[in-house]
C-alpha cells in the first residue's frame, strides 16, 4: 500500500519564539536562505508524498505565499537575467499539490490533524510537524513508510531523549522487536522524569492508518487543555498494533531557540560557499 498524502500542521502559536511569532509563523524562520517549512516539504516529497494538506491558522498567510506562484518576482528576475534564482523560485511553487485547511483555534495537535479528515478519505497518511527538520539521506518519513508497508500498521518516529526532558515529549513504553523497532504498549504525554516509562520520545513524524481519526475524535482535552494526538494514539493501540521506530538521522526542533541556532550553524558548515568563513569565525571566537 502506498502513502501519498501528508498532513503538515502549522497552526500552533509558536509562543517559544515570541515576539518574532507575533506576526510571522515559526515555520517561516529561515535556515540560511530557505524557511524551515521548505525542508519539511522537501522531506515529504523525497518520501514519495504527492499531496500535502497544511493545517494553518492565524498569521500563517506567508506560508501560502511562499508555495504560490509569484509572477511579479519572476518577471523581475527574468528582466535582470537572474536565471538561476528564477529557477529556484519557480521550482518552489511547482514542488507538490498543496491544500490549505484552517484550524479555527489552536486546540491541540490532535484537533489539527482531525481538521484534515475530509481530505484524508479513509486512506493511510503521514504527519510531519512543520517545525522539525530531520537530515538524513533516506528521509525519516520514508523510513516510517517502509515500516508501514512491511507491517501495515501505524508507525511513529521515536528517539532517545535526555531523562530530564521527558516533560517535553510523548514518552513510549514498548517491547523491542529489534534494534530500531518497538511494539507500543503505551504512550504518555509529557510525563515528569520520575513518572516516565522510558526515555524514548515521539518526535514530529508519523504514519497512520485512517482509524487514528476516529480515535482522536473520541478523546477529550488532555494535558494543557488541548486535544492531544498522544491520547488518540493510546486509543488506537487498543484496536490495532502501533509501532515505534527509532529513525536514523539528525533532528532539529527549530521551534526551540537553541535547536534553531544549532540548525543554522550545521547547515552553514555544510554549505560549500559558506563553510570556510563560518569555520574561521567560530575558530576566531577562541572557545
Ligand atoms: P508545538 O507545541 O511545537 O507548537 O506543536 P506550538 O504550540 O506552536 O509551540 P509553542 O510551544 O507555543 O512554542 C507542534 C506542531 O503542531 C502544530 C504546531 O504548528 C507545530 O507544528 N499545532 C499545534 C497545530 O497545528 N495546532 C495546534 O493547535 C497545536
mmCIF file of C-alpha atoms and ligand atoms in Angstrom:
data_model
loop_
_atom_site.group_PDB
_atom_site.id
_atom_site.type_symbol
_atom_site.label_atom_id
_atom_site.label_comp_id
_atom_site.label_asym_id
_atom_site.label_seq_id
_atom_site.Cartn_x
_atom_site.Cartn_y
_atom_site.Cartn_z
ATOM 1 C CA UNK A 1 0.000 0.000 0.000
ATOM 2 C CA UNK A 2 1.329 3.415 -0.928
ATOM 3 C CA UNK A 3 1.258 6.554 1.202
ATOM 4 C CA UNK A 4 0.679 9.611 -0.954
ATOM 5 C CA UNK A 5 -0.917 12.097 1.448
ATOM 6 C CA UNK A 6 0.712 14.049 4.234
ATOM 7 C CA UNK A 7 -0.748 16.382 6.834
ATOM 8 C CA UNK A 8 1.564 19.177 7.995
ATOM 9 C CA UNK A 9 0.108 21.061 10.978
ATOM 10 C CA UNK A 10 1.393 24.638 11.220
ATOM 11 C CA UNK A 11 -1.392 26.261 13.220
ATOM 12 C CA UNK A 12 0.364 26.455 16.607
ATOM 13 C CA UNK A 13 1.069 29.794 18.281
ATOM 14 C CA UNK A 14 4.844 29.344 18.482
ATOM 15 C CA UNK A 15 4.986 31.008 21.894
ATOM 16 C CA UNK A 16 8.600 29.906 22.446
ATOM 17 C CA UNK A 17 9.586 32.203 19.604
ATOM 18 C CA UNK A 18 7.746 35.331 20.697
ATOM 19 C CA UNK A 19 7.925 38.184 19.884
ATOM 20 C CA UNK A 20 9.018 37.115 16.352
ATOM 21 C CA UNK A 21 5.957 34.861 16.029
ATOM 22 C CA UNK A 22 3.593 37.731 16.780
ATOM 23 C CA UNK A 23 3.484 38.434 13.074
ATOM 24 C CA UNK A 24 5.311 35.550 11.397
ATOM 25 C CA UNK A 25 4.955 31.793 11.641
ATOM 26 C CA UNK A 26 7.865 29.955 13.247
ATOM 27 C CA UNK A 27 7.773 27.590 10.250
ATOM 28 C CA UNK A 28 8.906 30.518 8.057
ATOM 29 C CA UNK A 29 12.035 31.255 10.095
ATOM 30 C CA UNK A 30 14.940 30.893 7.652
ATOM 31 C CA UNK A 31 17.703 28.353 7.990
ATOM 32 C CA UNK A 32 20.189 30.291 5.821
ATOM 33 C CA UNK A 33 18.039 31.033 2.751
ATOM 34 C CA UNK A 34 15.214 28.504 2.999
ATOM 35 C CA UNK A 35 12.469 28.589 5.602
ATOM 36 C CA UNK A 36 12.125 25.630 7.952
ATOM 37 C CA UNK A 37 8.915 24.542 6.200
ATOM 38 C CA UNK A 38 10.760 24.230 2.872
ATOM 39 C CA UNK A 39 12.936 21.498 4.391
ATOM 40 C CA UNK A 40 9.870 19.710 5.778
ATOM 41 C CA UNK A 41 8.030 19.777 2.430
ATOM 42 C CA UNK A 42 11.175 18.540 0.688
ATOM 43 C CA UNK A 43 11.345 15.575 3.094
ATOM 44 C CA UNK A 44 7.709 14.717 2.298
ATOM 45 C CA UNK A 45 8.315 14.863 -1.455
ATOM 46 C CA UNK A 46 11.506 12.803 -1.189
ATOM 47 C CA UNK A 47 9.465 10.195 0.695
ATOM 48 C CA UNK A 48 7.006 9.800 -2.181
ATOM 49 C CA UNK A 49 4.254 12.147 -0.943
ATOM 50 C CA UNK A 50 2.427 13.984 -3.753
ATOM 51 C CA UNK A 51 -0.464 15.604 -1.868
ATOM 52 C CA UNK A 52 0.100 17.857 1.142
ATOM 53 C CA UNK A 53 -2.535 19.259 3.479
ATOM 54 C CA UNK A 54 -1.335 22.190 5.532
ATOM 55 C CA UNK A 55 -3.340 22.884 8.678
ATOM 56 C CA UNK A 56 -2.955 26.620 9.034
ATOM 57 C CA UNK A 57 -4.185 29.278 11.406
ATOM 58 C CA UNK A 58 -3.899 32.948 12.227
ATOM 59 C CA UNK A 59 -0.928 34.841 10.669
ATOM 60 C CA UNK A 60 0.147 31.893 8.528
ATOM 61 C CA UNK A 61 -0.512 33.615 5.179
ATOM 62 C CA UNK A 62 3.197 33.844 4.388
ATOM 63 C CA UNK A 63 3.355 30.023 4.173
ATOM 64 C CA UNK A 64 0.706 30.039 1.418
ATOM 65 C CA UNK A 65 2.507 32.877 -0.358
ATOM 66 C CA UNK A 66 5.790 31.012 -0.166
ATOM 67 C CA UNK A 67 4.476 27.973 -2.046
ATOM 68 C CA UNK A 68 2.400 30.022 -4.503
ATOM 69 C CA UNK A 69 3.419 31.457 -7.901
ATOM 70 C CA UNK A 70 4.904 34.943 -7.710
ATOM 71 C CA UNK A 71 4.549 36.471 -11.208
ATOM 72 C CA UNK A 72 5.920 39.908 -10.252
ATOM 73 C CA UNK A 73 9.057 38.498 -8.698
ATOM 74 C CA UNK A 74 9.528 36.047 -11.576
ATOM 75 C CA UNK A 75 9.244 38.858 -14.156
ATOM 76 C CA UNK A 76 11.720 40.925 -12.225
ATOM 77 C CA UNK A 77 14.250 38.069 -12.137
ATOM 78 C CA UNK A 78 13.691 37.421 -15.865
ATOM 79 C CA UNK A 79 14.365 41.071 -16.692
ATOM 80 C CA UNK A 80 17.533 41.045 -14.616
ATOM 81 C CA UNK A 81 18.673 37.788 -16.269
ATOM 82 C CA UNK A 82 18.860 36.059 -12.905
ATOM 83 C CA UNK A 83 18.086 32.660 -14.422
ATOM 84 C CA UNK A 84 19.445 30.548 -11.587
ATOM 85 C CA UNK A 85 17.402 32.328 -8.929
ATOM 86 C CA UNK A 86 14.350 32.315 -11.227
ATOM 87 C CA UNK A 87 14.510 28.538 -11.457
ATOM 88 C CA UNK A 88 14.827 28.183 -7.681
ATOM 89 C CA UNK A 89 11.764 30.410 -7.164
ATOM 90 C CA UNK A 90 9.707 28.617 -9.842
ATOM 91 C CA UNK A 91 10.653 25.175 -8.529
ATOM 92 C CA UNK A 92 9.215 26.020 -5.101
ATOM 93 C CA UNK A 93 5.740 26.784 -6.441
ATOM 94 C CA UNK A 94 5.657 23.609 -8.528
ATOM 95 C CA UNK A 95 7.013 21.306 -5.812
ATOM 96 C CA UNK A 96 3.805 19.433 -4.995
ATOM 97 C CA UNK A 97 -0.003 19.685 -4.767
ATOM 98 C CA UNK A 98 -0.772 21.671 -1.631
ATOM 99 C CA UNK A 99 -4.147 22.233 0.055
ATOM 100 C CA UNK A 100 -4.799 24.519 2.982
ATOM 101 C CA UNK A 101 -7.323 23.914 5.743
ATOM 102 C CA UNK A 102 -7.743 26.301 8.618
ATOM 103 C CA UNK A 103 -7.857 25.169 12.219
ATOM 104 C CA UNK A 104 -10.157 27.761 13.731
ATOM 105 C CA UNK A 105 -8.412 27.790 17.086
ATOM 106 C CA UNK A 106 -5.142 26.100 18.113
ATOM 107 C CA UNK A 107 -6.880 23.433 20.203
ATOM 108 C CA UNK A 108 -4.006 20.977 20.021
ATOM 109 C CA UNK A 109 -2.156 18.735 17.596
ATOM 110 C CA UNK A 110 -4.870 16.040 17.674
ATOM 111 C CA UNK A 111 -7.521 18.601 16.775
ATOM 112 C CA UNK A 112 -5.300 19.975 13.970
ATOM 113 C CA UNK A 113 -4.996 16.527 12.382
ATOM 114 C CA UNK A 114 -8.727 15.878 12.725
ATOM 115 C CA UNK A 115 -9.339 19.050 10.698
ATOM 116 C CA UNK A 116 -7.917 17.214 7.655
ATOM 117 C CA UNK A 117 -10.424 14.375 7.950
ATOM 118 C CA UNK A 118 -12.495 15.092 4.822
ATOM 119 C CA UNK A 119 -9.404 15.298 2.681
ATOM 120 C CA UNK A 120 -7.857 12.093 4.018
ATOM 121 C CA UNK A 121 -10.688 9.955 2.668
ATOM 122 C CA UNK A 122 -10.079 6.833 4.720
ATOM 123 C CA UNK A 123 -6.544 6.328 3.437
ATOM 124 C CA UNK A 124 -3.354 5.892 5.449
ATOM 125 C CA UNK A 125 -1.416 9.136 5.674
ATOM 126 C CA UNK A 126 1.774 10.692 7.008
ATOM 127 C CA UNK A 127 2.051 13.551 9.510
ATOM 128 C CA UNK A 128 5.094 15.823 9.581
ATOM 129 C CA UNK A 129 5.324 18.581 12.177
ATOM 130 C CA UNK A 130 6.199 21.822 10.454
ATOM 131 C CA UNK A 131 8.968 22.852 12.835
ATOM 132 C CA UNK A 132 11.098 19.671 12.951
ATOM 133 C CA UNK A 133 13.908 19.397 10.406
ATOM 134 C CA UNK A 134 15.404 15.919 10.070
ATOM 135 C CA UNK A 135 18.525 15.428 7.997
ATOM 136 C CA UNK A 136 19.310 12.018 6.543
ATOM 137 C CA UNK A 137 19.939 10.573 3.100
ATOM 138 C CA UNK A 138 16.891 8.305 3.428
ATOM 139 C CA UNK A 139 14.229 10.696 4.731
ATOM 140 C CA UNK A 140 12.730 9.905 8.151
ATOM 141 C CA UNK A 141 9.197 9.812 6.686
ATOM 142 C CA UNK A 142 10.345 7.281 4.077
ATOM 143 C CA UNK A 143 11.772 5.118 6.868
ATOM 144 C CA UNK A 144 8.341 5.123 8.538
ATOM 145 C CA UNK A 145 6.538 4.449 5.255
ATOM 146 C CA UNK A 146 8.749 1.412 4.628
ATOM 147 C CA UNK A 147 7.856 0.034 8.054
ATOM 148 C CA UNK A 148 4.183 0.724 7.360
ATOM 149 C CA UNK A 149 4.413 -1.144 4.061
ATOM 150 C CA UNK A 150 6.053 -4.105 5.827
ATOM 151 C CA UNK A 151 3.575 -4.403 8.741
ATOM 152 C CA UNK A 152 0.508 -2.478 7.503
ATOM 153 C CA UNK A 153 0.184 -0.623 10.811
ATOM 154 C CA UNK A 154 0.733 2.887 12.159
ATOM 155 C CA UNK A 155 4.361 3.718 12.839
ATOM 156 C CA UNK A 156 5.660 6.694 14.774
ATOM 157 C CA UNK A 157 9.224 8.004 14.817
ATOM 158 C CA UNK A 158 10.995 7.995 18.185
ATOM 159 C CA UNK A 159 14.403 8.831 19.601
ATOM 160 C CA UNK A 160 16.146 8.615 22.942
ATOM 161 C CA UNK A 161 15.700 11.875 24.811
ATOM 162 C CA UNK A 162 17.560 13.125 27.912
ATOM 163 C CA UNK A 163 15.810 11.926 31.097
ATOM 164 C CA UNK A 164 15.270 15.483 32.328
ATOM 165 C CA UNK A 165 13.466 16.362 29.079
ATOM 166 C CA UNK A 166 10.713 13.715 29.173
ATOM 167 C CA UNK A 167 8.272 16.503 30.092
ATOM 168 C CA UNK A 168 8.562 17.847 26.528
ATOM 169 C CA UNK A 169 7.617 14.629 24.692
ATOM 170 C CA UNK A 170 5.114 11.837 24.317
ATOM 171 C CA UNK A 171 7.074 9.017 26.001
ATOM 172 C CA UNK A 172 6.515 5.423 24.957
ATOM 173 C CA UNK A 173 6.594 2.103 26.699
ATOM 174 C CA UNK A 174 7.262 -0.694 24.246
ATOM 175 C CA UNK A 175 8.567 -4.183 23.525
ATOM 176 C CA UNK A 176 11.656 -4.102 21.323
ATOM 177 C CA UNK A 177 11.404 -6.266 18.191
ATOM 178 C CA UNK A 178 14.914 -5.401 17.009
ATOM 179 C CA UNK A 179 17.457 -2.572 17.385
ATOM 180 C CA UNK A 180 15.164 0.055 15.928
ATOM 181 C CA UNK A 181 11.587 -1.197 16.236
ATOM 182 C CA UNK A 182 9.171 -1.458 19.181
ATOM 183 C CA UNK A 183 5.578 -2.553 19.518
ATOM 184 C CA UNK A 184 3.972 0.178 21.546
ATOM 185 C CA UNK A 185 2.330 -0.795 24.832
ATOM 186 C CA UNK A 186 1.640 2.747 25.942
ATOM 187 C CA UNK A 187 2.424 6.387 25.279
ATOM 188 C CA UNK A 188 2.193 9.133 27.883
ATOM 189 C CA UNK A 189 2.084 12.840 27.101
ATOM 190 C CA UNK A 190 4.809 14.937 28.715
ATOM 191 C CA UNK A 191 5.446 12.851 31.886
ATOM 192 C CA UNK A 192 7.730 14.156 34.640
ATOM 193 C CA UNK A 193 11.072 12.244 34.610
ATOM 194 C CA UNK A 194 10.058 10.188 37.683
ATOM 195 C CA UNK A 195 6.786 9.116 36.000
ATOM 196 C CA UNK A 196 8.219 8.419 32.529
ATOM 197 C CA UNK A 197 8.083 4.732 31.492
ATOM 198 C CA UNK A 198 11.271 5.165 29.405
ATOM 199 C CA UNK A 199 13.353 7.857 27.742
ATOM 200 C CA UNK A 200 12.069 7.006 24.250
ATOM 201 C CA UNK A 201 10.174 10.027 22.957
ATOM 202 C CA UNK A 202 7.920 10.567 19.955
ATOM 203 C CA UNK A 203 9.187 13.265 17.607
ATOM 204 C CA UNK A 204 7.427 15.037 14.777
ATOM 205 C CA UNK A 205 6.917 12.252 12.206
ATOM 206 C CA UNK A 206 4.122 9.670 11.967
ATOM 207 C CA UNK A 207 2.407 7.349 9.507
ATOM 208 C CA UNK A 208 -1.159 6.421 10.482
ATOM 209 C CA UNK A 209 -3.899 4.061 9.440
ATOM 210 C CA UNK A 210 -7.096 6.130 8.943
ATOM 211 C CA UNK A 211 -8.536 4.650 12.175
ATOM 212 C CA UNK A 212 -6.496 7.217 14.125
ATOM 213 C CA UNK A 213 -9.082 9.844 13.174
ATOM 214 C CA UNK A 214 -11.942 8.072 14.982
ATOM 215 C CA UNK A 215 -9.655 7.575 17.951
ATOM 216 C CA UNK A 216 -8.753 11.276 18.140
ATOM 217 C CA UNK A 217 -12.435 12.139 17.834
ATOM 218 C CA UNK A 218 -13.209 10.052 20.919
ATOM 219 C CA UNK A 219 -10.667 11.856 23.101
ATOM 220 C CA UNK A 220 -11.372 14.881 25.258
ATOM 221 C CA UNK A 221 -8.975 17.708 26.087
ATOM 222 C CA UNK A 222 -5.903 16.375 27.890
ATOM 223 C CA UNK A 223 -2.569 17.866 29.008
ATOM 224 C CA UNK A 224 -2.599 21.670 28.622
ATOM 225 C CA UNK A 225 -6.349 21.527 27.914
ATOM 226 C CA UNK A 226 -5.541 20.550 24.309
ATOM 227 C CA UNK A 227 -6.835 17.692 22.139
ATOM 228 C CA UNK A 228 -3.692 15.591 22.226
ATOM 229 C CA UNK A 229 -2.572 13.315 19.408
ATOM 230 C CA UNK A 230 -0.963 11.157 22.104
ATOM 231 C CA UNK A 231 -4.386 10.365 23.598
ATOM 232 C CA UNK A 232 -5.624 9.331 20.142
ATOM 233 C CA UNK A 233 -2.618 7.023 19.717
ATOM 234 C CA UNK A 234 -3.377 5.446 23.125
ATOM 235 C CA UNK A 235 -6.860 4.509 21.905
ATOM 236 C CA UNK A 236 -5.532 3.317 18.538
ATOM 237 C CA UNK A 237 -3.109 0.859 20.140
ATOM 238 C CA UNK A 238 -6.076 -0.799 21.892
ATOM 239 C CA UNK A 239 -7.556 -1.634 18.475
ATOM 240 C CA UNK A 240 -4.512 -2.416 16.375
ATOM 241 C CA UNK A 241 -0.763 -2.663 16.747
ATOM 242 C CA UNK A 242 1.188 0.589 16.704
ATOM 243 C CA UNK A 243 4.925 0.540 16.006
ATOM 244 C CA UNK A 244 7.555 2.954 17.282
ATOM 245 C CA UNK A 245 10.567 3.273 15.006
ATOM 246 C CA UNK A 246 13.968 4.626 16.093
ATOM 247 C CA UNK A 247 14.733 6.607 12.960
ATOM 248 C CA UNK A 248 18.178 7.291 11.538
ATOM 249 C CA UNK A 249 19.032 10.975 11.099
ATOM 250 C CA UNK A 250 19.793 14.242 12.854
ATOM 251 C CA UNK A 251 16.770 16.142 14.144
ATOM 252 C CA UNK A 252 16.470 19.841 14.892
ATOM 253 C CA UNK A 253 13.371 21.018 16.765
ATOM 254 C CA UNK A 254 13.511 24.508 15.281
ATOM 255 C CA UNK A 255 10.568 25.644 17.424
ATOM 256 C CA UNK A 256 13.169 25.740 20.218
ATOM 257 C CA UNK A 257 15.620 28.668 20.062
ATOM 258 C CA UNK A 258 18.806 26.735 20.866
ATOM 259 C CA UNK A 259 17.978 23.953 18.391
ATOM 260 C CA UNK A 260 17.189 26.573 15.751
ATOM 261 C CA UNK A 261 20.602 28.208 16.157
ATOM 262 C CA UNK A 262 22.294 24.771 16.028
ATOM 263 C CA UNK A 263 20.462 24.053 12.763
ATOM 264 C CA UNK A 264 21.754 27.278 11.227
ATOM 265 C CA UNK A 265 25.344 26.578 12.325
ATOM 266 C CA UNK A 266 25.284 22.991 10.990
ATOM 267 C CA UNK A 267 23.678 23.978 7.676
ATOM 268 C CA UNK A 268 26.249 26.773 7.226
ATOM 269 C CA UNK A 269 29.117 24.371 7.971
ATOM 270 C CA UNK A 270 27.728 22.006 5.328
ATOM 271 C CA UNK A 271 27.342 24.734 2.726
ATOM 272 C CA UNK A 272 30.310 24.871 0.338
ATOM 273 C CA UNK A 273 30.011 28.624 -0.219
ATOM 274 C CA UNK A 274 29.924 29.467 3.464
ATOM 275 C CA UNK A 275 31.813 26.807 5.401
ATOM 276 C CA UNK A 276 35.302 28.349 5.288
ATOM 277 C CA UNK A 277 34.243 31.751 6.559
ATOM 278 C CA UNK A 278 31.955 30.329 9.218
ATOM 279 C CA UNK A 279 34.690 27.966 10.442
ATOM 280 C CA UNK A 280 37.091 30.919 10.604
ATOM 281 C CA UNK A 281 34.529 32.894 12.554
ATOM 282 C CA UNK A 282 33.929 30.089 15.063
ATOM 283 C CA UNK A 283 37.670 29.448 15.475
ATOM 284 C CA UNK A 284 38.161 33.200 15.955
ATOM 285 C CA UNK A 285 35.821 33.126 18.928
ATOM 286 C CA UNK A 286 38.600 31.122 20.645
ATOM 287 C CA UNK A 287 36.324 28.936 22.757
HETATM 288 P P1 LIG B 1 4.097 22.734 19.231
HETATM 289 O O1 LIG B 1 3.590 22.549 20.601
HETATM 290 O O2 LIG B 1 5.545 22.537 18.976
HETATM 291 O O3 LIG B 1 3.729 24.151 18.635
HETATM 292 O O4 LIG B 1 3.209 21.864 18.248
HETATM 293 P P2 LIG B 1 3.307 25.477 19.284
HETATM 294 O O5 LIG B 1 2.173 25.277 20.223
HETATM 295 O O6 LIG B 1 3.100 26.419 18.143
HETATM 296 O O7 LIG B 1 4.656 25.909 20.004
HETATM 297 P P3 LIG B 1 4.958 26.683 21.354
HETATM 298 O O8 LIG B 1 5.160 25.599 22.365
HETATM 299 O O9 LIG B 1 3.797 27.598 21.654
HETATM 300 O O10 LIG B 1 6.227 27.443 21.070
HETATM 301 C C1 LIG B 1 3.760 21.003 17.283
HETATM 302 C C2 LIG B 1 3.196 21.287 15.908
HETATM 303 O O11 LIG B 1 1.778 21.218 15.885
HETATM 304 C C3 LIG B 1 1.225 22.391 15.363
HETATM 305 C C4 LIG B 1 2.302 23.458 15.501
HETATM 306 O O12 LIG B 1 2.160 24.454 14.497
HETATM 307 C C5 LIG B 1 3.577 22.659 15.374
HETATM 308 O O13 LIG B 1 3.958 22.485 14.020
HETATM 309 N N1 LIG B 1 -0.027 22.694 16.085
HETATM 310 C C6 LIG B 1 -0.042 22.705 17.442
HETATM 311 C C7 LIG B 1 -1.178 22.962 15.368
HETATM 312 O O14 LIG B 1 -1.188 22.951 14.113
HETATM 313 N N2 LIG B 1 -2.338 23.232 16.055
HETATM 314 C C8 LIG B 1 -2.375 23.256 17.402
HETATM 315 O O15 LIG B 1 -3.460 23.504 17.960
HETATM 316 C C9 LIG B 1 -1.208 22.989 18.113
#
